[in-house]
Amino acid sequence: MGSDSDLNVMRDAADILKEFSIAFELTIVSAHRTPKRMMEYATTAKDRGLKVIIAGAGGAAHLPGMVAAVTVLPVIGVPVKSSNSIDGWDSVLSILQMPNGVPVATVALNAAKNAGILAAQIIGTSDKKVAEKLKKYKEGLETSVKDKVKRMGSDWMNGFDKK
Amino acid sequence: MGSDSDLNVMRDAADILKEFSIAFELTIVSAHRTPKRMMEYATTAKDRGLKVIIAGAGGAAHLPGMVAAVTVLPVIGVPVKSSNSIDGWDSVLSILQMPNGVPVATVALNAAKNAGILAAQIIGTSDKKVAEKLKKYKEGLETSVKDKVKRMGSDWMNGFDKK
Amino acid sequence: MGSDSDLNVMRDAADILKEFSIAFELTIVSAHRTPKRMMEYATTAKDRGLKVIIAGAGGAAHLPGMVAAVTVLPVIGVPVKSSNSIDGWDSVLSILQMPNGVPVATVALNAAKNAGILAAQIIGTSDKKVAEKLKKYKEGLETSVKDKVKRMGSDWMNGFDKK
Amino acid sequence: MGSDSDLNVMRDAADILKEFSIAFELTIVSAHRTPKRMMEYATTAKDRGLKVIIAGAGGAAHLPGMVAAVTVLPVIGVPVKSSNSIDGWDSVLSILQMPNGVPVATVALNAAKNAGILAAQIIGTSDKKVAEKLKKYKEGLETSVKDKVKRMGSDWMNGFDKK
Amino acid sequence: MGSDSDLNVMRDAADILKEFSIAFELTIVSAHRTPKRMMEYATTAKDRGLKVIIAGAGGAAHLPGMVAAVTVLPVIGVPVKSSNSIDGWDSVLSILQMPNGVPVATVALNAAKNAGILAAQIIGTSDKKVAEKLKKYKEGLETSVKDKVKRMGSDWMNGFDKK
Amino acid sequence: MGSDSDLNVMRDAADILKEFSIAFELTIVSAHRTPKRMMEYATTAKDRGLKVIIAGAGGAAHLPGMVAAVTVLPVIGVPVKSSNSIDGWDSVLSILQMPNGVPVATVALNAAKNAGILAAQIIGTSDKKVAEKLKKYKEGLETSVKDKVKRMGSDWMNGFDKK
Amino acid sequence: MGSDSDLNVMRDAADILKEFSIAFELTIVSAHRTPKRMMEYATTAKDRGLKVIIAGAGGAAHLPGMVAAVTVLPVIGVPVKSSNSIDGWDSVLSILQMPNGVPVATVALNAAKNAGILAAQIIGTSDKKVAEKLKKYKEGLETSVKDKVKRMGSDWMNGFDKK
Amino acid sequence: MGSDSDLNVMRDAADILKEFSIAFELTIVSAHRTPKRMMEYATTAKDRGLKVIIAGAGGAAHLPGMVAAVTVLPVIGVPVKSSNSIDGWDSVLSILQMPNGVPVATVALNAAKNAGILAAQIIGTSDKKVAEKLKKYKEGLETSVKDKVKRMGSDWMNGFDKK
């Protein structure tokens, strides 16, 4: 992440990766304040054994795109809605609208959790255990909705759920 | 892709995958006009051996998100600027702003080429040949810029390139 | 509705339907977390005797459009301004900008009440009692404004209302 | 429609209604240039036997909302992207964001065809013939996509369609 | 104004008109809930002796434009940022983007005070007393800024104001 | 107007003023390139006998607001969509969003014709001849719509106009 | 700055200039309420010894552009998000979108601190002491990030920082 | 500039610098395709004798901000409206919304000419010849407007210019 102020949002990515038992690094790498550290971090990422990089940043968010410029690893970008952001549009567009040749896999505004899941899906393309966990996670999403449906009870008429 | 009118844009994804020698399927699957086909396509994708799905669509672009809803494979979404689009915002936001639990890896407006590269990067996390090709592709991008710098010649003063 | 977090908004639709004595179902059907349930819900809706479907969702709101894809019933979409929404634009455009062939009758942001009234108007095209109630409801809107005018009193000069 | 300049767009609504053998009126009623005509048109619409009103307009598009203000019939609004429009946002928001009590069923920018289909769906809630035609129309949408899939042929590898 | 919920904003117009000793009416006229009242109000406005009409409304704000449709008096529109507004864009565009032939003099979002001043300026084109008061008001704006400059004191270096 | 490139748009204001037989000045006054000329133009406008000022400009359009800053005359602002404009939003917001105390009567994007009509309406508050012409102009708008209705003929079923 | 309500934001510019030991003036100059003061302020700025002008304003923010119109000094514009602003877009576009010939060096929304740093950078092009301080400031930014990295500690796995 | 496709726009900066007899380098430095070249270019810029850097780029435009990250020279950013840009918003926000500590002096969309003038103004703070040329350039802007006023002639009534 580009700043410690992004930690509140980016923590969700760490939490979901833990849930999937995927090892990860979590640190601050600022494109604008520590450009050399960023270059070094991203250049050496593949050799350190990383498979995917998640980069979250706000405002004119250059971190995801610059990391993508110096690695062949897939880079997931999380637009963070920082203070003084223009409604989040700045980080969304700074991360999404990359030129041909250098993609960033962008997720929704503040959606660090989805960045973690996407990272798991990428790893799951070659790791059966992670793929299996993703399948269970997906079933859990379904179950969770159905449980809520039950809890809503019969106060409301609902022919479909009464079937 | 959601419609044959998207072919003009989505062809770029196919071309780049060919360049990386990655086998792929290219077909039309409309979330709104062929919902059953879409469900079947996405549900069976993993078992057919697919590793990544690229879904491109315009307007209220539900295809990428709905495909992501029924598969654990990573799904890359390409917002297509269709006619009557409101400047592309509709497809960008319909694809990007997925709820927690179901991410779509969104690339830039009309950036099917980048979707292909991102797919290659994902496959490259476990396929060394593809990873190697990506490295060469990246070097090619650099060389191409440097060639252009040379062709610009000396009409313009340029202390840096004269070094 | 796509999530129980939408209940706060969507309750207004239920309330107004009760006011018009129109029977209804209220439940959670998530396009992204329970896609099969959604397909089944929408496919069987007409045969269960439903005349109109109101679907509310936030963010990349695919529920209304996907329901419309599998039923010939009119579908009313309610864009919900969820947390992390980009000012509501995402849900508005995801619901409104449907491709040719599959319309969604979209109402204003968070306007579940208007969705209920629109449903009543649709039913009222063939149900005289509902049509009659709508006429009275409309008169009630007028009366309510006029009552407020009276309560504003004479502190402000108002030649028109003094007539 | 609010102006004869909207005819190019609104004609699609007429064409689809003819396809569904639904009788209709097509005329110009301007909220701003012929307000009395608009009031009379909308007030008498139900008694003339109309079941649904489709109103298309561009810019500060007040026609759909004002018609909805004086009738209990469902009103479908078509935002038209007129010249000097600010990218269509003006007509979309002027039609969509109606206050509580007076809904307008808004369709996509320039989507007069979808307005016609939505009108048919509303009529189809009480008219079996129209409902039947809508079912066939929906099947036609599906067939049309599948035909295109076939025509794309085998130049592109496509395991799914070869099954 | 279109609703009593606009009173909080529109009161500023009344206050400034009182300050300029300009007689006015303040009442609720809803385009959507009391369309006949609106038509009558605006049609008779000129004969009741009004010179300018200020109309404030939020969301799909049709009141200013519809009033302008039935009177030759200048109409000033105040976009009000209502709850559930999409950041105020809906009321701004609904009021501003009027078609040729029927202008609305639009002021800034929530700027009822400026609507009152503009009304005074219009009346001041033929009423010397009002014109004189406007001149003093303008001088007051200038004085007020200069007083603030003085109060800021000398804590900050300021060569210009020390001159 | 701020530039001769605005003439194409602003000419409509001149044409309509001629139609209403209202004397006017048409010239170029650039806020940014001729600030002194602008200050002198606006400061002396009232004494030269002007009753209203119409100011059109594009991009960061400061002319209308700066003119309003130095005169008590009502100032009408015309946002012009210049080349390199960001869809016209820049000129619209630069003209519309004036601070309290200094209003600009803003009309629609490129709507110089409406600026002319609004000017006529302002003058018509004290000039009976102009008011009378405005009334006729309004009737002409209505007649013009009705003529178009007739020309559309009977190819389209239209119960309302056949009455 | 255009108003004392901008002081809360603009103070950051003053603070950073103090940090760089750069002498400055801080005062209120309103383009709309004190246009003559503004003209005089900007016209005489260069002769008073100023090298750069920082102008902050909100809404239809004309101050930076108008100051730039009457001086050859570089002008830095700070868009301030005022109350009733349309999400800050108005001040951003009013300051940024200047016509050819009269640039304003625009910084991010509310970024008065960056305006101060940019001013220092401009002065640093000819003042070695300031250039040296900027270099140290930049190193401080880097150190500050690295300190935060250390403080994050070892709760999170971080292969890179453990090296 | 980030790409040779930006040359069409960025050439204007070169032209105006020539007009002011200011020596410059013009070359392609891509943040995403040649990140090392970019780092080297920007890091060595000051020592090569540059006083200001103008960086133009489109889409997710990271070049200006990344250059600013590694130099203490003032950096001027030119948002370029590239193909597939979302109306230019992406490049504007990617360049403008820089975080605290690392400003970019942003000019209007495609306004390379203004970038050149701003660079001249910065150099003019310590170079009297350039400052003098800027003064003449400004006078030229004024003269050019006045010449256009004369050429408009007397077809249009214009009391002010006849004085």
mmCIF file of N, CA, C and O in Angstrom, chain D residues 133-156:
data_model
loop_
_atom_site.group_PDB
_atom_site.id
_atom_site.type_symbol
_atom_site.label_atom_id
_atom_site.label_comp_id
_atom_site.label_asym_id
_atom_site.label_seq_id
_atom_site.Cartn_x
_atom_site.Cartn_y
_atom_site.Cartn_z
ATOM 1 N N LYS D 133 -46.526 -13.335 -27.187
ATOM 2 C CA LYS D 133 -45.593 -12.750 -28.168
ATOM 3 C C LYS D 133 -44.258 -12.358 -27.521
ATOM 4 O O LYS D 133 -43.198 -12.456 -28.139
ATOM 5 N N LEU D 134 -44.341 -11.867 -26.308
ATOM 6 C CA LEU D 134 -43.105 -11.496 -25.603
ATOM 7 C C LEU D 134 -42.229 -12.716 -25.374
ATOM 8 O O LEU D 134 -40.997 -12.638 -25.473
ATOM 9 N N LYS D 135 -42.872 -13.834 -25.052
ATOM 10 C CA LYS D 135 -42.120 -15.076 -24.824
ATOM 11 C C LYS D 135 -41.372 -15.465 -26.105
ATOM 12 O O LYS D 135 -40.195 -15.817 -26.066
ATOM 13 N N LYS D 136 -42.098 -15.345 -27.226
ATOM 14 C CA LYS D 136 -41.464 -15.695 -28.511
ATOM 15 C C LYS D 136 -40.347 -14.707 -28.854
ATOM 16 O O LYS D 136 -39.315 -15.085 -29.403
ATOM 17 N N TYR D 137 -40.601 -13.446 -28.544
ATOM 18 C CA TYR D 137 -39.585 -12.427 -28.817
ATOM 19 C C TYR D 137 -38.300 -12.744 -28.045
ATOM 20 O O TYR D 137 -37.195 -12.677 -28.579
ATOM 21 N N LYS D 138 -38.472 -13.119 -26.796
ATOM 22 C CA LYS D 138 -37.334 -13.475 -25.927
ATOM 23 C C LYS D 138 -36.588 -14.682 -26.499
ATOM 24 O O LYS D 138 -35.350 -14.717 -26.533
ATOM 25 N N GLU D 139 -37.348 -15.683 -26.963
ATOM 26 C CA GLU D 139 -36.713 -16.849 -27.578
ATOM 27 C C GLU D 139 -35.951 -16.436 -28.843
ATOM 28 O O GLU D 139 -34.889 -16.965 -29.148
ATOM 29 N N GLY D 140 -36.542 -15.473 -29.557
ATOM 30 C CA GLY D 140 -35.877 -14.972 -30.763
ATOM 31 C C GLY D 140 -34.535 -14.333 -30.452
ATOM 32 O O GLY D 140 -33.556 -14.492 -31.200
ATOM 33 N N LEU D 141 -34.472 -13.598 -29.334
ATOM 34 C CA LEU D 141 -33.206 -12.984 -28.921
ATOM 35 C C LEU D 141 -32.144 -14.059 -28.722
ATOM 36 O O LEU D 141 -30.996 -13.922 -29.153
ATOM 37 N N GLU D 142 -32.566 -15.155 -28.081
ATOM 38 C CA GLU D 142 -31.644 -16.250 -27.781
ATOM 39 C C GLU D 142 -31.178 -16.928 -29.084
ATOM 40 O O GLU D 142 -29.980 -17.151 -29.282
ATOM 41 N N THR D 143 -32.146 -17.208 -29.952
ATOM 42 C CA THR D 143 -31.820 -17.851 -31.217
ATOM 43 C C THR D 143 -30.850 -17.000 -32.028
ATOM 44 O O THR D 143 -29.886 -17.501 -32.622
ATOM 45 N N SER D 144 -31.105 -15.694 -32.025
ATOM 46 C CA SER D 144 -30.273 -14.779 -32.807
ATOM 47 C C SER D 144 -28.812 -14.826 -32.338
ATOM 48 O O SER D 144 -27.886 -14.821 -33.149
ATOM 49 N N VAL D 145 -28.606 -14.898 -31.033
ATOM 50 C CA VAL D 145 -27.233 -15.006 -30.519
ATOM 51 C C VAL D 145 -26.614 -16.334 -30.960
ATOM 52 O O VAL D 145 -25.482 -16.380 -31.454
ATOM 53 N N LYS D 146 -27.395 -17.402 -30.821
ATOM 54 C CA LYS D 146 -26.855 -18.725 -31.167
ATOM 55 C C LYS D 146 -26.521 -18.821 -32.665
ATOM 56 O O LYS D 146 -25.533 -19.467 -33.044
ATOM 57 N N ASP D 147 -27.339 -18.182 -33.500
ATOM 58 C CA ASP D 147 -27.030 -18.149 -34.926
ATOM 59 C C ASP D 147 -25.702 -17.449 -35.193
ATOM 60 O O ASP D 147 -24.895 -17.887 -36.010
ATOM 61 N N LYS D 148 -25.500 -16.347 -34.476
ATOM 62 C CA LYS D 148 -24.232 -15.627 -34.653
ATOM 63 C C LYS D 148 -23.059 -16.491 -34.219
ATOM 64 O O LYS D 148 -21.990 -16.456 -34.826
ATOM 65 N N VAL D 149 -23.240 -17.234 -33.136
ATOM 66 C CA VAL D 149 -22.190 -18.131 -32.665
ATOM 67 C C VAL D 149 -21.818 -19.116 -33.774
ATOM 68 O O VAL D 149 -20.640 -19.338 -34.063
ATOM 69 N N LYS D 150 -22.858 -19.670 -34.414
ATOM 70 C CA LYS D 150 -22.595 -20.631 -35.503
ATOM 71 C C LYS D 150 -21.835 -19.966 -36.645
ATOM 72 O O LYS D 150 -20.882 -20.504 -37.182
ATOM 73 N N ARG D 151 -22.287 -18.778 -37.012
ATOM 74 C CA ARG D 151 -21.654 -18.093 -38.152
ATOM 75 C C ARG D 151 -20.183 -17.750 -37.883
ATOM 76 O O ARG D 151 -19.410 -17.572 -38.818
ATOM 77 N N MET D 152 -19.827 -17.592 -36.597
ATOM 78 C CA MET D 152 -18.426 -17.273 -36.290
ATOM 79 C C MET D 152 -17.511 -18.416 -36.702
ATOM 80 O O MET D 152 -16.314 -18.234 -36.902
ATOM 81 N N GLY D 153 -18.115 -19.638 -36.813
ATOM 82 C CA GLY D 153 -17.399 -20.786 -37.374
ATOM 83 C C GLY D 153 -16.261 -21.279 -36.519
ATOM 84 O O GLY D 153 -16.172 -20.983 -35.318
ATOM 85 N N SER D 154 -15.396 -22.005 -37.152
ATOM 86 C CA SER D 154 -14.372 -22.730 -36.405
ATOM 87 C C SER D 154 -12.988 -22.099 -36.543
ATOM 88 O O SER D 154 -11.986 -22.703 -36.197
ATOM 89 N N ASP D 155 -12.976 -20.876 -37.084
ATOM 90 C CA ASP D 155 -11.679 -20.213 -37.191
ATOM 91 C C ASP D 155 -11.056 -20.022 -35.821
ATOM 92 O O ASP D 155 -9.841 -20.066 -35.654
ATOM 93 N N TRP D 156 -11.927 -19.772 -34.868
ATOM 94 C CA TRP D 156 -11.454 -19.581 -33.505
ATOM 95 C C TRP D 156 -11.683 -20.886 -32.749
ATOM 96 O O TRP D 156 -12.738 -21.465 -32.837
#
